[in-house]
XYZ file of N, CA and C in Angstrom:
735
model
N 93.346 49.449 77.956
C 92.169 49.735 78.788
C 92.402 50.951 79.684
N 93.607 51.009 80.288
C 93.922 52.153 81.133
C 93.873 53.444 80.344
N 94.388 53.407 79.120
C 94.371 54.598 78.261
C 92.944 55.025 77.947
N 92.065 54.029 77.721
C 90.669 54.335 77.433
C 90.009 55.011 78.630
N 90.266 54.479 79.823
C 89.699 55.062 81.040
C 90.160 56.494 81.210
N 91.457 56.751 80.990
C 92.002 58.097 81.117
C 91.356 59.053 80.119
N 91.135 58.559 78.902
C 90.498 59.400 77.881
C 89.074 59.769 78.279
N 88.333 58.769 78.821
C 86.961 59.026 79.253
C 86.939 60.060 80.371
N 87.868 59.903 81.351
C 87.947 60.863 82.460
C 88.254 62.254 81.934
N 89.190 62.339 80.986
C 89.558 63.635 80.416
C 88.369 64.288 79.725
N 87.592 63.487 78.983
C 86.432 64.034 78.284
C 85.369 64.514 79.265
N 85.178 63.752 80.352
C 84.203 64.169 81.356
C 84.595 65.487 81.994
N 85.884 65.623 82.297
C 86.380 66.866 82.880
C 86.228 68.023 81.905
N 86.567 67.767 80.630
C 86.517 68.827 79.622
C 85.086 69.298 79.398
N 84.124 68.342 79.413
C 82.746 68.713 79.103
C 82.017 69.298 80.306
N 82.236 68.709 81.443
C 81.423 69.066 82.597
C 82.127 69.971 83.592
N 83.417 70.130 83.470
C 84.157 70.966 84.405
C 84.572 70.183 85.625
N 85.419 70.787 86.419
C 85.965 70.137 87.607
C 85.018 70.279 88.789
N 85.069 69.291 89.661
C 84.377 69.403 90.937
C 85.286 70.124 91.914
N 84.683 70.921 92.795
C 85.462 71.621 93.805
C 86.069 70.630 94.796
N 87.256 70.916 95.310
C 87.804 70.069 96.370
C 86.927 70.137 97.612
N 87.014 69.101 98.443
C 86.133 68.994 99.610
C 86.329 70.134 100.606
N 87.496 70.795 100.549
C 87.765 71.905 101.476
C 86.985 73.171 101.112
N 86.416 73.215 99.896
C 85.639 74.369 99.465
C 84.170 74.160 99.845
N 83.604 75.134 100.515
C 82.206 75.049 100.970
C 81.265 75.493 99.857
N 80.173 74.751 99.664
C 79.185 75.070 98.636
C 77.952 75.688 99.289
N 77.480 76.813 98.757
C 76.355 77.548 99.358
C 75.144 77.522 98.429
N 73.982 77.686 99.009
C 72.716 77.628 98.282
C 72.176 79.043 98.080
N 72.054 79.451 96.830
C 71.603 80.811 96.523
C 70.141 81.067 96.911
N 69.407 80.014 97.188
C 67.996 80.171 97.551
C 67.812 80.493 99.028
N 68.837 80.319 99.822
C 68.720 80.505 101.263
C 68.952 81.969 101.651
N 68.287 82.386 102.712
C 68.409 83.776 103.165
C 69.797 84.078 103.738
N 70.495 83.036 104.185
C 71.827 83.241 104.754
C 72.932 82.961 103.730
N 72.581 83.068 102.456
C 73.545 82.728 101.399
C 74.826 83.545 101.505
N 74.709 84.866 101.657
C 75.918 85.702 101.681
C 76.781 85.423 102.906
N 76.160 85.047 104.015
C 76.935 84.660 105.192
C 77.709 83.375 104.907
N 77.037 82.426 104.264
C 77.703 81.181 103.872
C 78.821 81.458 102.875
N 78.542 82.354 101.914
C 79.533 82.698 100.900
C 80.773 83.322 101.532
N 80.574 84.174 102.531
C 81.694 84.804 103.226
C 82.595 83.754 103.865
N 81.978 82.772 104.524
C 82.746 81.695 105.150
C 83.458 80.853 104.098
N 82.774 80.597 102.981
C 83.352 79.783 101.914
C 84.585 80.459 101.308
N 84.479 81.763 101.037
C 85.612 82.495 100.458
C 86.766 82.556 101.453
N 86.447 82.799 102.720
C 87.475 82.841 103.765
C 88.236 81.521 103.821
N 87.507 80.397 103.811
C 88.133 79.081 103.850
C 88.988 78.833 102.610
N 88.475 79.228 101.444
C 89.209 79.021 100.196
C 90.510 79.816 100.170
N 90.458 81.047 100.641
C 91.656 81.885 100.667
C 92.715 81.279 101.588
N 92.292 80.766 102.745
C 93.232 80.165 103.691
C 93.906 78.933 103.101
N 93.181 78.181 102.285
C 93.721 76.972 101.662
C 94.836 77.303 100.666
N 94.780 78.511 100.111
C 95.709 78.861 99.035
C 97.086 79.302 99.516
N 97.464 78.878 100.725
C 98.879 78.957 101.107
C 99.724 78.200 100.088
N 99.117 77.127 99.534
C 99.756 76.322 98.491
C 98.898 76.391 97.236
N 99.508 76.283 96.065
C 98.720 76.379 94.823
C 97.821 75.160 94.629
N 96.711 75.363 93.941
C 95.851 74.282 93.470
C 95.906 74.317 91.946
N 96.938 73.699 91.404
C 97.240 73.845 89.976
C 96.139 73.279 89.090
N 95.475 72.212 89.542
C 94.406 71.614 88.749
C 93.291 72.620 88.479
N 93.103 73.558 89.414
C 92.036 74.555 89.294
C 92.553 75.903 88.795
N 93.806 75.947 88.386
C 94.372 77.192 87.887
C 94.610 78.234 88.950
N 94.716 77.800 90.218
C 94.876 78.741 91.327
C 96.299 78.699 91.862
N 97.018 79.817 91.799
C 98.367 79.874 92.374
C 98.292 80.072 93.881
N 99.411 79.912 94.552
C 99.474 80.288 95.965
C 99.263 81.793 96.075
N 98.480 82.193 97.063
C 98.261 83.623 97.301
C 99.005 84.112 98.540
N 99.850 83.245 99.115
C 100.591 83.700 100.294
C 101.714 84.661 99.900
N 102.439 84.304 98.857
C 103.556 85.130 98.391
C 103.389 85.307 96.889
N 102.807 86.432 96.489
C 102.440 86.664 95.091
C 103.463 87.573 94.429
N 104.101 87.065 93.376
C 105.003 87.883 92.568
C 104.231 88.362 91.336
N 104.100 89.668 91.195
C 103.337 90.209 90.078
C 104.191 90.236 88.809
N 103.548 90.245 87.643
C 104.297 90.250 86.375
C 105.279 91.422 86.290
N 106.353 91.226 85.551
C 107.418 92.230 85.467
C 106.959 93.534 84.819
N 105.838 93.482 84.069
C 105.366 94.715 83.417
C 104.509 95.568 84.353
N 104.343 95.131 85.615
C 103.664 95.968 86.616
C 104.681 96.972 87.146
N 104.551 98.216 86.707
C 105.530 99.267 87.013
C 104.786 100.534 87.429
N 105.285 101.176 88.490
C 104.758 102.478 88.913
C 105.898 103.488 88.826
N 105.679 104.594 88.117
C 106.696 105.639 87.982
C 106.133 106.957 88.498
N 106.938 107.653 89.289
C 106.536 108.920 89.890
C 107.673 109.931 89.771
N 107.320 111.204 89.704
C 108.317 112.264 89.805
C 109.141 112.494 88.562
N 110.093 113.424 88.716
C 110.937 113.869 87.606
C 112.316 114.194 88.157
N 113.368 113.603 87.596
C 114.727 113.802 88.120
C 115.227 115.230 87.917
N 114.638 115.956 86.949
C 115.080 117.330 86.683
C 114.617 118.279 87.792
N 113.404 118.051 88.290
C 112.835 118.976 89.269
C 112.663 118.343 90.654
N 113.212 117.193 90.866
C 113.071 116.532 92.166
C 113.626 115.127 92.115
N 112.758 114.152 92.255
C 113.194 112.764 92.328
C 112.329 111.896 91.423
N 112.990 111.205 90.486
C 112.275 110.238 89.651
C 112.305 108.887 90.352
N 111.137 108.280 90.514
C 111.032 106.995 91.198
C 110.391 105.971 90.267
N 111.002 104.803 90.208
C 110.466 103.709 89.398
C 110.381 102.467 90.280
N 109.155 101.958 90.467
C 108.914 100.813 91.341
C 108.590 99.583 90.481
N 109.370 98.517 90.654
C 109.189 97.295 89.861
C 109.328 96.068 90.780
N 109.109 94.892 90.184
C 109.271 93.601 90.876
C 108.452 93.530 92.167
N 107.183 93.790 92.027
C 106.278 93.786 93.175
C 105.995 92.367 93.670
N 105.980 92.219 94.977
C 105.522 91.005 95.646
C 104.664 91.427 96.837
N 103.597 90.688 97.075
C 102.789 90.935 98.266
C 102.743 89.644 99.073
N 102.950 89.775 100.371
C 103.043 88.616 101.255
C 101.931 88.695 102.303
N 101.152 87.595 102.407
C 100.162 87.520 103.477
C 98.716 87.534 103.047
N 98.420 87.415 101.752
C 97.029 87.484 101.297
C 96.180 86.315 101.807
N 96.822 85.232 102.226
C 96.067 84.080 102.733
C 95.832 84.161 104.239
N 96.151 85.303 104.841
C 95.998 85.467 106.289
C 95.011 86.582 106.633
N 93.806 86.542 106.072
C 92.836 87.607 106.394
C 92.315 87.480 107.817
N 91.994 88.610 108.383
C 91.340 88.633 109.685
C 89.865 88.268 109.533
N 89.263 88.777 108.477
C 87.870 88.451 108.172
C 87.594 88.750 106.706
N 86.537 88.122 106.194
C 86.111 88.350 104.815
C 84.593 88.472 104.790
N 84.116 89.501 104.100
C 82.682 89.672 103.857
C 82.470 89.601 102.351
N 81.681 88.619 101.919
C 81.428 88.434 100.489
C 79.932 88.567 100.210
N 79.626 89.055 99.017
C 78.221 89.259 98.642
C 78.073 89.041 97.144
N 77.043 88.308 96.755
C 76.735 88.113 95.344
C 75.390 88.759 95.053
N 75.401 89.777 94.193
C 74.185 90.503 93.840
C 73.772 90.137 92.415
N 72.640 89.417 92.263
C 72.200 89.054 90.914
C 71.581 90.244 90.194
N 71.774 90.273 88.888
C 71.183 91.320 88.065
C 70.541 90.705 86.837
N 69.892 91.512 86.012
C 69.204 90.978 84.829
C 70.156 90.366 83.807
N 71.373 90.895 83.720
C 72.330 90.395 82.723
C 73.590 89.813 83.355
N 73.988 90.366 84.495
C 75.218 89.916 85.142
C 75.004 89.787 86.644
N 75.954 89.119 87.285
C 75.996 89.036 88.743
C 77.223 89.801 89.223
N 77.095 90.493 90.352
C 78.224 91.229 90.903
C 78.685 90.565 92.196
N 79.925 90.107 92.193
C 80.523 89.504 93.375
C 81.453 90.524 94.026
N 81.190 90.829 95.293
C 82.017 91.761 96.056
C 82.652 91.007 97.213
N 83.975 91.122 97.320
C 84.720 90.460 98.399
C 85.517 91.527 99.134
N 85.195 91.708 100.411
C 85.898 92.684 101.253
C 86.769 91.906 102.243
N 88.073 91.986 102.041
C 89.019 91.231 102.866
C 89.781 92.190 103.781
N 89.711 91.925 105.080
C 90.360 92.774 106.085
C 91.554 92.016 106.670
N 92.698 92.686 106.734
C 93.937 92.062 107.206
C 94.525 92.849 108.376
N 95.253 92.168 109.266
C 95.996 92.922 110.279
C 97.142 93.704 109.642
N 97.770 93.091 108.614
C 98.814 93.781 107.861
C 99.092 93.018 106.570
N 99.661 93.710 105.607
C 100.158 93.103 104.380
C 101.526 93.708 104.075
N 102.453 92.857 103.707
C 103.811 93.316 103.405
C 104.033 93.283 101.901
N 104.549 94.388 101.384
C 104.868 94.496 99.963
C 106.377 94.656 99.810
N 106.965 93.860 98.936
C 108.365 94.014 98.557
C 108.424 94.550 97.140
N 109.340 95.465 96.899
C 109.448 96.083 95.593
C 110.885 96.553 95.395
N 111.282 96.717 94.145
C 112.593 97.311 93.864
C 112.378 98.757 93.412
N 113.118 99.658 94.023
C 112.998 101.088 93.709
C 114.258 101.573 93.004
N 114.047 102.220 91.886
C 115.122 102.943 91.202
C 114.847 104.428 91.384
N 115.762 105.139 92.057
C 115.548 106.552 92.376
C 116.696 107.391 91.819
N 116.335 108.484 91.145
C 117.354 109.365 90.578
C 116.884 110.803 90.710
N 117.730 111.670 91.290
C 117.384 113.071 91.479
C 117.942 113.572 92.781
N 117.158 114.358 93.504
C 117.628 114.913 94.773
C 116.539 114.797 95.842
N 116.969 114.585 97.089
C 116.094 114.608 98.259
C 116.688 115.612 99.233
N 116.015 116.735 99.424
C 116.505 117.823 100.282
C 117.968 118.144 99.920
N 118.211 118.399 98.658
C 119.506 118.771 98.084
C 120.531 117.649 98.067
N 120.172 116.457 98.567
C 121.087 115.310 98.528
C 120.898 114.572 97.212
N 121.971 114.423 96.427
C 121.836 113.707 95.155
C 121.622 112.211 95.382
N 120.774 111.630 94.544
C 120.494 110.198 94.631
C 120.540 109.588 93.240
N 121.128 108.415 93.164
C 121.101 107.613 91.940
C 121.307 106.167 92.372
N 120.220 105.546 92.852
C 120.343 104.229 93.470
C 119.241 103.281 92.999
N 119.529 101.999 93.172
C 118.526 100.942 93.061
C 118.535 100.210 94.392
N 117.373 100.155 95.063
C 117.325 99.592 96.403
C 116.056 98.766 96.617
N 116.154 97.678 97.358
C 114.928 96.999 97.780
C 114.145 97.907 98.731
N 112.838 97.805 98.655
C 111.956 98.570 99.535
C 110.884 97.632 100.068
N 110.681 97.650 101.357
C 109.574 96.911 101.970
C 108.631 97.922 102.596
N 107.369 97.881 102.182
C 106.404 98.737 102.867
C 105.242 97.896 103.362
N 104.735 98.293 104.523
C 103.731 97.516 105.226
C 102.420 98.279 105.301
N 101.356 97.669 104.784
C 100.013 98.211 104.956
C 99.512 97.760 106.321
N 99.144 98.705 107.174
C 98.615 98.372 108.487
C 97.085 98.404 108.463
N 96.484 97.312 108.925
C 95.020 97.156 108.945
C 94.390 97.519 107.591
N 94.870 96.907 106.507
C 94.290 97.232 105.202
C 92.987 96.483 104.938
N 92.139 97.097 104.132
C 90.939 96.445 103.611
C 91.045 96.436 102.089
N 91.011 95.229 101.508
C 91.038 95.079 100.057
C 89.635 94.705 99.602
N 89.049 95.514 98.730
C 87.709 95.243 98.223
C 87.790 94.891 96.743
N 87.475 93.630 96.448
C 87.474 93.136 95.068
C 86.038 93.139 94.561
N 85.837 93.651 93.353
C 84.530 93.627 92.711
C 84.657 92.937 91.361
N 83.867 91.880 91.170
C 83.893 91.127 89.916
C 82.504 91.129 89.295
N 82.428 91.569 88.045
C 81.183 91.505 87.284
C 81.187 90.182 86.519
N 80.208 89.325 86.818
C 80.201 87.964 86.286
C 79.070 87.781 85.278
N 79.413 87.177 84.148
C 78.427 86.867 83.111
C 78.374 85.355 82.936
N 77.171 84.823 82.800
C 77.018 83.384 82.589
C 77.127 83.063 81.104
N 77.716 81.889 80.814
C 77.740 81.390 79.441
C 77.644 79.868 79.487
N 77.217 79.282 78.389
C 76.991 77.840 78.326
C 78.099 77.180 77.526
N 78.759 76.211 78.149
C 79.754 75.372 77.480
C 79.528 73.957 77.987
N 78.515 73.289 77.396
C 78.001 72.019 77.908
C 77.259 72.239 79.230
N 77.920 72.903 80.168
C 77.275 73.306 81.421
C 77.505 74.806 81.599
N 76.804 75.429 82.545
C 76.896 76.878 82.736
C 78.140 77.255 83.528
N 78.855 78.243 83.033
C 80.032 78.792 83.704
C 79.840 80.295 83.899
N 80.601 80.835 84.821
C 80.759 82.280 84.945
C 82.033 82.702 84.234
N 82.048 83.951 83.748
C 83.302 84.578 83.334
C 83.312 86.014 83.832
N 84.496 86.496 84.164
C 84.639 87.868 84.649
C 84.718 88.798 83.449
N 83.779 89.731 83.362
C 83.805 90.678 82.243
C 84.304 92.052 82.682
N 84.335 92.278 83.993
C 84.874 93.537 84.508
C 85.239 93.313 85.970
N 86.217 94.087 86.453
C 86.631 93.930 87.849
C 87.296 95.210 88.333
N 87.387 95.328 89.650
C 88.049 96.482 90.259
C 88.620 96.052 91.604
N 89.656 96.746 92.025
C 90.264 96.507 93.329
C 90.482 97.845 94.016
N 89.918 97.992 95.216
C 90.109 99.197 96.012
C 90.872 98.831 97.282
N 91.836 99.663 97.666
C 92.659 99.405 98.849
C 92.550 100.589 99.803
N 92.203 100.291 101.049
C 92.180 101.285 102.118
C 93.105 100.807 103.229
N 93.857 101.718 103.839
C 94.771 101.341 104.920
C 94.604 102.305 106.093
N 95.051 101.864 107.282
C 95.025 102.713 108.465
C 96.427 103.212 108.830
N 97.412 102.708 108.150
C 98.785 103.138 108.390
C 99.696 102.547 107.328
N 100.840 103.182 107.119
C 101.772 102.744 106.086
C 103.198 102.987 106.566
N 103.994 101.911 106.637
C 105.379 102.017 107.080
C 106.325 101.656 105.936
N 107.422 102.413 105.843
C 108.395 102.217 104.782
C 109.733 101.750 105.346
N 110.380 100.868 104.611
C 111.736 100.439 104.956
C 112.564 100.394 103.678
N 113.164 101.545 103.338
C 114.106 101.610 102.224
C 115.406 100.974 102.700
N 115.816 99.883 102.081
C 116.952 99.119 102.604
C 118.281 99.845 102.424
N 118.500 100.434 101.230
C 119.804 101.062 100.956
C 119.623 102.357 100.168
N 118.709 103.201 100.618
C 118.480 104.453 99.898
C 119.695 105.366 100.018
N 120.268 105.428 101.247
C 121.472 106.220 101.497
C 122.576 105.285 101.996
N 123.811 105.586 101.646
C 124.929 104.772 102.120
C 125.155 104.964 103.619
N 124.777 106.134 104.138
C 124.881 106.408 105.570
C 123.729 105.688 106.284
N 124.041 104.659 107.094
C 123.015 103.824 107.717
C 122.127 104.619 108.671
N 122.734 105.544 109.395
C 121.942 106.346 110.335
C 120.957 107.224 109.585
N 121.429 107.857 108.497
C 120.553 108.698 107.688
C 119.436 107.859 107.086
N 119.773 106.658 106.635
C 118.778 105.765 106.049
C 117.691 105.423 107.070
N 118.120 105.125 108.295
C 117.176 104.768 109.367
C 116.275 105.956 109.716
N 116.870 107.142 109.831
C 116.090 108.327 110.173
C 115.102 108.685 109.071
N 115.542 108.517 107.829
C 114.655 108.817 106.700
C 113.445 107.879 106.723
N 113.690 106.573 106.966
C 112.587 105.611 107.052
C 111.606 105.995 108.146
N 112.137 106.422 109.287
C 111.291 106.796 110.414
C 110.425 108.009 110.081
N 111.047 109.034 109.500
C 110.312 110.250 109.170
C 109.291 110.016 108.061
N 109.683 109.231 107.074
C 108.782 108.963 105.944
C 107.589 108.133 106.398
N 107.836 107.158 107.301
C 106.758 106.324 107.818
C 105.795 107.138 108.667
N 106.307 108.157 109.372
C 105.452 109.012 110.190
C 104.436 109.762 109.331
N 104.762 109.951 108.054
C 103.866 110.626 107.106
C 103.312 109.615 106.098
N 103.210 108.366 106.559
C 102.800 107.285 105.675
C 101.458 107.488 105.014
N 100.478 108.000 105.745
C 99.150 108.168 105.162
C 99.140 109.240 104.085
N 99.996 110.247 104.237
C 100.115 111.264 103.184
C 100.771 110.657 101.948
N 101.752 109.780 102.184
C 102.434 109.131 101.063
C 101.511 108.141 100.352
N 100.548 107.576 101.087
C 99.659 106.586 100.482
C 98.854 107.174 99.334
N 98.611 108.463 99.373
C 97.892 109.117 98.279
C 98.599 108.861 96.948
N 99.943 108.815 96.992
C 100.715 108.569 95.771
C 100.523 107.159 95.252
N 100.168 106.230 96.167
C 100.043 104.825 95.797
C 98.586 104.375 95.723
N 97.658 105.313 95.883
C 96.242 104.954 95.950
C 95.762 104.282 94.669
N 96.414 104.584 93.573
C 95.969 104.045 92.290
C 96.471 102.631 92.020
N 97.209 102.026 92.977
C 97.798 100.717 92.696
C 96.737 99.645 92.493
N 95.528 99.860 93.043
C 94.467 98.885 92.832
C 94.191 98.650 91.355
N 94.235 99.724 90.564
C 93.993 99.600 89.132
C 95.116 98.843 88.434
N 96.312 98.849 89.049
C 97.459 98.174 88.449
C 97.467 96.687 88.796
N 97.144 96.355 90.056
C 97.207 94.962 90.493
C 95.904 94.216 90.251
N 94.807 94.952 90.066
C 93.509 94.324 89.839
C 93.494 93.316 88.700
N 94.109 93.627 87.534
C 94.074 92.679 86.410
C 94.671 91.307 86.739
N 95.631 91.265 87.662
C 96.204 89.966 88.047
C 95.125 89.080 88.667
N 94.365 89.628 89.623
C 93.330 88.848 90.293
C 92.164 88.558 89.343
N 91.886 89.471 88.437
C 90.878 89.259 87.386
C 91.239 87.998 86.597
N 92.493 87.906 86.187
C 92.946 86.778 85.379
C 92.916 85.465 86.160
N 93.391 85.500 87.412
C 93.417 84.289 88.238
C 92.001 83.762 88.467
N 91.071 84.646 88.806
C 89.705 84.232 89.093
C 89.016 83.712 87.835
N 89.266 84.364 86.714
C 88.664 83.929 85.453
C 89.158 82.538 85.070
N 90.434 82.276 85.301
C 91.008 80.972 84.994
C 90.331 79.879 85.823
N 90.061 80.202 87.090
C 89.371 79.265 87.979
C 87.939 79.021 87.496
N 87.218 80.091 87.163
C 85.819 79.961 86.739
C 85.703 79.199 85.427
N 86.713 79.280 84.591
C 86.710 78.554 83.326
C 86.752 77.043 83.552
N 87.303 76.638 84.678
C 87.467 75.205 84.971
C 86.328 74.637 85.821
N 85.672 75.486 86.601
C 84.651 75.011 87.550
C 83.284 75.594 87.173
N 82.315 74.763 86.846
C 80.985 75.287 86.460
C 80.228 75.893 87.636
N 79.224 76.684 87.320
C 78.431 77.359 88.337
C 77.773 76.359 89.287
N 77.331 75.232 88.735
C 76.664 74.217 89.545
C 77.552 73.620 90.611
N 78.870 73.705 90.424
C 79.809 73.242 91.449
C 80.083 74.316 92.493
N 79.883 75.580 92.098
C 80.125 76.680 93.027
C 78.951 76.875 93.976
N 77.711 76.814 93.413
C 76.522 77.119 94.207
C 75.413 76.108 93.933
N 74.550 75.914 94.923
C 73.261 75.257 94.721
C 72.225 76.331 94.437
N 71.183 75.944 93.763
C 70.079 76.872 93.537
C 70.218 77.692 92.260
């Protein structure tokens, strides 16, 4: 009998999708204050994800380790410095200062825009550097911590509805844009001379906004991770559980 009950529950979940946990706020698309409600709902959901919600396919967003194939390469060792950045982690995504969310319906798709503002975000990465810096030869692998100060992350998801017993959304396109007001670098062991290492970090951080131009394209690299996570969630939770109306 217990096995039969479990099978029935499994079939109900498979056919109808999961219900949202009580901590997730449900908004009514027919109301004029829908986007305000949606902003609060997304803010609350992000805060909850200090811990993963595995049943819904949602990992913890507090400390995110990106896939090993996320790699940024810059420069050339023959004419300067070749830099290879790997093993990315971002810490603090569940600590937004504020979130503004908006759902714009269209004839074929819906566009969900989430603008998340943070006091800071910390990124950990491993840097492999080979070449020269002001005539100093370098051939090192070092941890690097860089801090985005007052960053705004804008996620855009293009959502298409489809029917699988009940209506679901799926992400068919997405983008991530990152804006910052400051950027600080902490190369842990770039130079063996500790004083030189400290001074280099200070000088490089002073020109952080100029250096950010080199990293401006990272949104296109990290965006697919959030695309995949959100799509996995939408596959499990039908539209009727996300919104009224």
